[in-house]
Short mmCIF file of C-alpha atoms in Angstrom, two decimals:
data_model
loop_
_atom_site.label_atom_id
_atom_site.label_comp_id
_atom_site.label_asym_id
_atom_site.label_seq_id
_atom_site.Cartn_x
_atom_site.Cartn_y
_atom_site.Cartn_z
CA UNK G 500 0.00 0.00 0.00
CA UNK G 501 1.15 3.54 -0.75
CA UNK G 502 1.06 6.24 1.92
CA UNK G 503 0.15 9.44 0.10
CA UNK G 504 1.13 12.75 1.75
CA UNK G 505 -1.86 14.85 0.66
CA UNK G 506 -4.39 15.81 3.31
CA UNK G 507 -7.30 15.49 0.88
CA UNK G 508 -6.67 12.24 -0.93
CA UNK G 509 -9.20 11.23 -3.56
CA UNK G 510 -9.36 8.79 -6.44
CA UNK G 511 -8.83 11.76 -8.77
CA UNK G 512 -5.50 12.89 -7.30
CA UNK G 513 -3.96 9.81 -5.70
CA UNK G 514 -2.66 6.44 -6.95
CA UNK G 515 -4.20 3.03 -6.48
CA UNK G 516 -3.32 1.65 -3.06
CA UNK G 517 -3.14 5.00 -1.27
CA UNK G 518 -3.54 4.44 2.47
CA UNK G 519 -6.43 6.57 3.72
CA UNK G 520 -6.15 5.93 7.45
CA UNK G 521 -3.61 7.23 9.94
CA UNK G 522 -0.41 5.23 9.96
CA UNK G 523 1.08 4.04 13.26
CA UNK G 524 4.24 5.79 14.35
CA UNK G 525 7.21 4.83 16.46
CA UNK G 526 5.94 7.17 19.16
CA UNK G 527 5.29 6.59 22.88
CA UNK G 528 1.52 7.13 22.54
CA UNK G 529 1.30 4.55 19.75
CA UNK G 530 3.33 2.02 21.72
CA UNK G 531 1.27 2.64 24.85
CA UNK G 532 -1.97 2.24 22.91
CA UNK G 533 -0.78 -1.02 21.34
CA UNK G 534 0.12 -2.29 24.82
CA UNK G 535 -3.34 -1.32 26.10
CA UNK G 536 -4.92 -3.35 23.29
CA UNK G 537 -2.86 -6.34 24.42
CA UNK G 538 -4.11 -5.83 27.98
CA UNK G 539 -7.77 -5.75 26.90
CA UNK G 540 -7.31 -8.94 24.89
CA UNK G 541 -5.26 -10.69 27.58
CA UNK G 542 -7.77 -9.92 30.33
CA UNK G 543 -10.43 -11.78 28.37
CA UNK G 544 -8.19 -14.78 27.84
CA UNK G 545 -6.32 -15.06 31.13
CA UNK G 546 -6.73 -17.76 33.79
CA UNK G 547 -8.75 -15.85 36.38
CA UNK G 548 -7.79 -18.25 39.16
CA UNK G 549 -4.03 -18.00 38.73
CA UNK G 550 -3.20 -14.65 37.11
CA UNK G 551 -2.84 -12.66 40.37
CA UNK G 552 -5.47 -10.20 39.21
CA UNK G 553 -5.30 -8.22 42.46
CA UNK G 554 -1.76 -7.13 41.55
CA UNK G 555 -2.77 -6.53 37.94
CA UNK G 556 -5.67 -4.33 39.08
CA UNK G 557 -3.37 -2.29 41.35
CA UNK G 558 -0.88 -1.70 38.54
CA UNK G 559 -3.58 -0.76 36.03
CA UNK G 560 -5.23 1.60 38.50
CA UNK G 561 -1.86 3.25 39.09
CA UNK G 562 -1.37 3.67 35.34
CA UNK G 563 -4.88 5.12 34.94
CA UNK G 564 -4.24 7.56 37.81
CA UNK G 565 -1.00 8.67 36.16
CA UNK G 566 -2.69 9.26 32.81
CA UNK G 567 -5.57 11.16 34.43
CA UNK G 568 -3.08 13.46 36.15
CA UNK G 569 -1.66 14.43 32.76
CA UNK G 570 -4.99 14.80 30.95
CA UNK G 571 -6.10 18.29 29.87
CA UNK G 572 -9.73 19.39 29.97
CA UNK G 573 -11.91 17.47 27.50
CA UNK G 574 -12.70 20.59 25.45
CA UNK G 575 -8.98 21.32 25.10
CA UNK G 576 -8.24 17.73 24.12
CA UNK G 577 -10.97 17.77 21.47
CA UNK G 578 -9.43 20.82 19.85
CA UNK G 579 -6.08 19.03 19.74
CA UNK G 580 -7.65 15.85 18.33
CA UNK G 581 -9.27 17.68 15.43
CA UNK G 582 -6.40 20.01 14.59
CA UNK G 583 -4.40 19.26 11.46
CA UNK G 584 -4.80 17.40 8.22
CA UNK G 585 -7.97 15.57 9.05
CA UNK G 586 -6.94 11.89 9.06
CA UNK G 587 -7.93 10.92 12.58
CA UNK G 588 -5.55 9.04 14.82
CA UNK G 589 -8.21 8.65 17.51
CA UNK G 590 -11.32 7.14 15.90
CA UNK G 591 -12.65 3.80 17.24
CA UNK G 592 -12.10 1.83 14.03
CA UNK G 593 -8.76 2.85 12.53
CA UNK G 594 -7.12 5.12 15.10
CA UNK G 595 -3.61 4.11 16.22
CA UNK G 596 -4.11 6.23 19.37
CA UNK G 597 -7.37 4.50 20.34
CA UNK G 598 -7.01 1.28 22.30
CA UNK G 599 -10.46 0.02 21.30
CA UNK G 600 -9.72 0.41 17.57
CA UNK G 601 -8.84 -2.84 15.84
CA UNK G 602 -7.19 -0.97 14.04
CA UNK G 603 -8.42 -1.34 10.45
CA UNK G 604 -6.18 0.03 7.67
CA UNK G 605 -8.05 1.19 4.56
CA UNK G 606 -6.62 1.85 1.10
CA UNK G 607 -8.20 3.55 -1.88
CA UNK G 608 -8.44 1.72 -5.19
CA UNK G 609 -8.38 3.06 -8.73
CA UNK G 610 -11.95 1.88 -9.33
CA UNK G 611 -13.20 4.23 -6.61
CA UNK G 612 -13.60 1.64 -3.87
CA UNK G 613 -11.74 1.34 -0.57
CA UNK G 614 -10.72 -1.85 1.15
CA UNK G 615 -8.86 -3.23 4.11
CA UNK G 616 -8.08 -6.57 5.71
CA UNK G 617 -8.46 -7.05 9.44
CA UNK G 618 -8.50 -9.93 11.91
CA UNK G 619 -11.06 -9.38 14.65
CA UNK G 620 -10.27 -10.92 18.03
CA UNK G 621 -12.07 -11.86 21.22
CA UNK G 622 -12.77 -8.35 22.64
CA UNK G 623 -15.24 -7.90 19.78
CA UNK G 624 -17.05 -11.23 20.18
CA UNK G 625 -20.83 -11.46 19.98
CA UNK G 626 -22.05 -14.99 19.24
CA UNK G 627 -19.56 -17.65 20.36
CA UNK G 628 -16.47 -17.41 18.17
CA UNK G 629 -17.96 -14.70 15.96
CA UNK G 630 -17.94 -10.93 15.59
CA UNK G 631 -20.59 -8.88 17.40
CA UNK G 632 -23.11 -7.55 14.88
CA UNK G 633 -22.72 -4.02 16.18
CA UNK G 634 -18.97 -4.20 15.59
CA UNK G 635 -19.58 -5.28 11.99
CA UNK G 636 -21.89 -2.30 11.53
CA UNK G 637 -19.27 0.00 13.06
CA UNK G 638 -16.60 -1.30 10.68
CA UNK G 639 -18.83 -0.80 7.65
CA UNK G 640 -20.15 2.61 8.68
CA UNK G 641 -16.62 3.93 9.06
CA UNK G 642 -15.42 2.27 5.86
CA UNK G 643 -18.24 3.90 3.90
CA UNK G 644 -17.33 7.29 5.32
CA UNK G 645 -13.76 6.79 4.09
CA UNK G 646 -15.08 5.57 0.72
CA UNK G 647 -17.15 8.74 0.35
CA UNK G 648 -14.12 10.89 1.09
CA UNK G 649 -12.06 8.91 -1.45
CA UNK G 650 -14.78 9.79 -4.00
CA UNK G 651 -14.54 13.45 -3.03
CA UNK G 652 -17.63 13.71 -0.81
CA UNK G 653 -18.13 14.19 2.92
CA UNK G 654 -21.14 13.75 5.11
CA UNK G 655 -22.86 12.21 8.09
CA UNK G 656 -24.61 8.85 8.21
CA UNK G 657 -28.37 9.26 7.89
CA UNK G 658 -29.36 5.61 7.39
CA UNK G 659 -27.51 2.31 7.62
CA UNK G 660 -29.25 -0.84 6.36
CA UNK G 661 -27.19 -3.81 7.48
CA UNK G 662 -27.84 -7.36 6.33
CA UNK G 663 -26.20 -10.24 8.19
CA UNK G 664 -25.84 -13.11 5.74
CA UNK G 665 -24.03 -15.46 8.13
CA UNK G 666 -22.02 -15.21 11.35
CA UNK G 667 -18.70 -13.40 10.83
CA UNK G 668 -15.82 -15.45 12.29
CA UNK G 669 -13.22 -14.20 14.71
CA UNK G 670 -9.49 -14.91 14.31
CA UNK G 671 -9.44 -15.02 10.50
CA UNK G 672 -8.60 -12.32 7.95
CA UNK G 673 -11.68 -10.38 6.88
CA UNK G 674 -11.85 -8.08 3.87
CA UNK G 675 -13.90 -4.93 4.42
CA UNK G 676 -14.86 -2.92 1.31
CA UNK G 677 -16.94 0.13 0.49
CA UNK G 678 -17.77 2.44 -2.38
CA UNK G 679 -19.94 5.42 -3.24
CA UNK G 680 -22.58 4.33 -5.78
CA UNK G 681 -24.84 7.33 -6.31
CA UNK G 682 -25.19 11.05 -5.60
CA UNK G 683 -28.24 13.31 -5.64
CA UNK G 684 -27.53 16.82 -4.43
CA UNK G 685 -26.53 16.60 -0.78
CA UNK G 686 -27.50 12.91 -0.62
CA UNK G 687 -24.85 10.23 -1.09
CA UNK G 688 -25.49 6.47 -1.38
CA UNK G 689 -22.81 3.93 -0.53
CA UNK G 690 -22.52 0.16 -0.23
CA UNK G 691 -20.09 -2.13 1.56
CA UNK G 692 -19.32 -5.72 2.50
CA UNK G 693 -17.38 -7.92 4.88
CA UNK G 694 -16.08 -11.16 3.38
CA UNK G 695 -13.80 -13.96 4.53
CA UNK G 696 -10.57 -14.72 2.67
CA UNK G 697 -12.32 -17.29 0.48
CA UNK G 698 -14.87 -14.71 -0.64
CA UNK G 699 -17.76 -15.80 1.57
CA UNK G 700 -20.12 -12.87 2.17
CA UNK G 701 -20.84 -12.32 5.86
CA UNK G 702 -22.29 -8.81 6.08
CA UNK G 703 -23.47 -6.27 3.52
CA UNK G 704 -24.70 -2.73 3.93
CA UNK G 705 -26.50 -0.01 2.01
CA UNK G 706 -26.23 3.48 3.47
CA UNK G 707 -27.45 7.02 2.98
CA UNK G 708 -25.21 9.95 3.89
CA UNK G 709 -26.06 13.65 3.96
CA UNK G 710 -23.32 16.02 2.82
CA UNK G 711 -23.16 17.97 6.07
CA UNK G 712 -20.39 17.84 8.62
CA UNK G 713 -20.21 18.65 12.32
CA UNK G 714 -18.03 21.71 12.95
CA UNK G 715 -14.60 21.00 14.39
CA UNK G 716 -13.89 22.13 17.96
CA UNK G 717 -12.09 25.48 18.03
#
């Protein structure tokens, strides 16, 4: 995949394979976030009888206290989050600074679509051994927003029609795709899918977006 430097990257000005999500960096916040993801996953898998969870809880509480002591006011932090080139490092799907993000990496294709491959693990489980339906919807909603931007449009989700064709498995590579398919004034229609590596369709979505954005914090 190609990491393109432009802030506004669209199919009209960027090559096939342009990465449209924030890239991880060799920075303390990225390393700390990756470690936090490991903790979330490990807590769900650990042997509760033998993992000395009292000590773990004390250490995690100490870490949380330390981070809280260095946290600015929420309004100030929001301004910082939304300052800059617009590719978010903090969103809950792709953000390398968000411990609940998978994170999914999305690339733009020359045909106007976007796609990414992600392996979803146990923190996102719904049915036994399978992805929670709400997580699938979250993945697709975000992917469609990126697909709209790749096509040169912005907007907020107005309607998301999700169809679950079969349970989506955990622990295997999943391909998430999206594309803008129609435009009518301020209305934008997009579609997306989640498939397994062998092409099996698990989830599909049709969505309506309205070309209106929420103002950034100032």
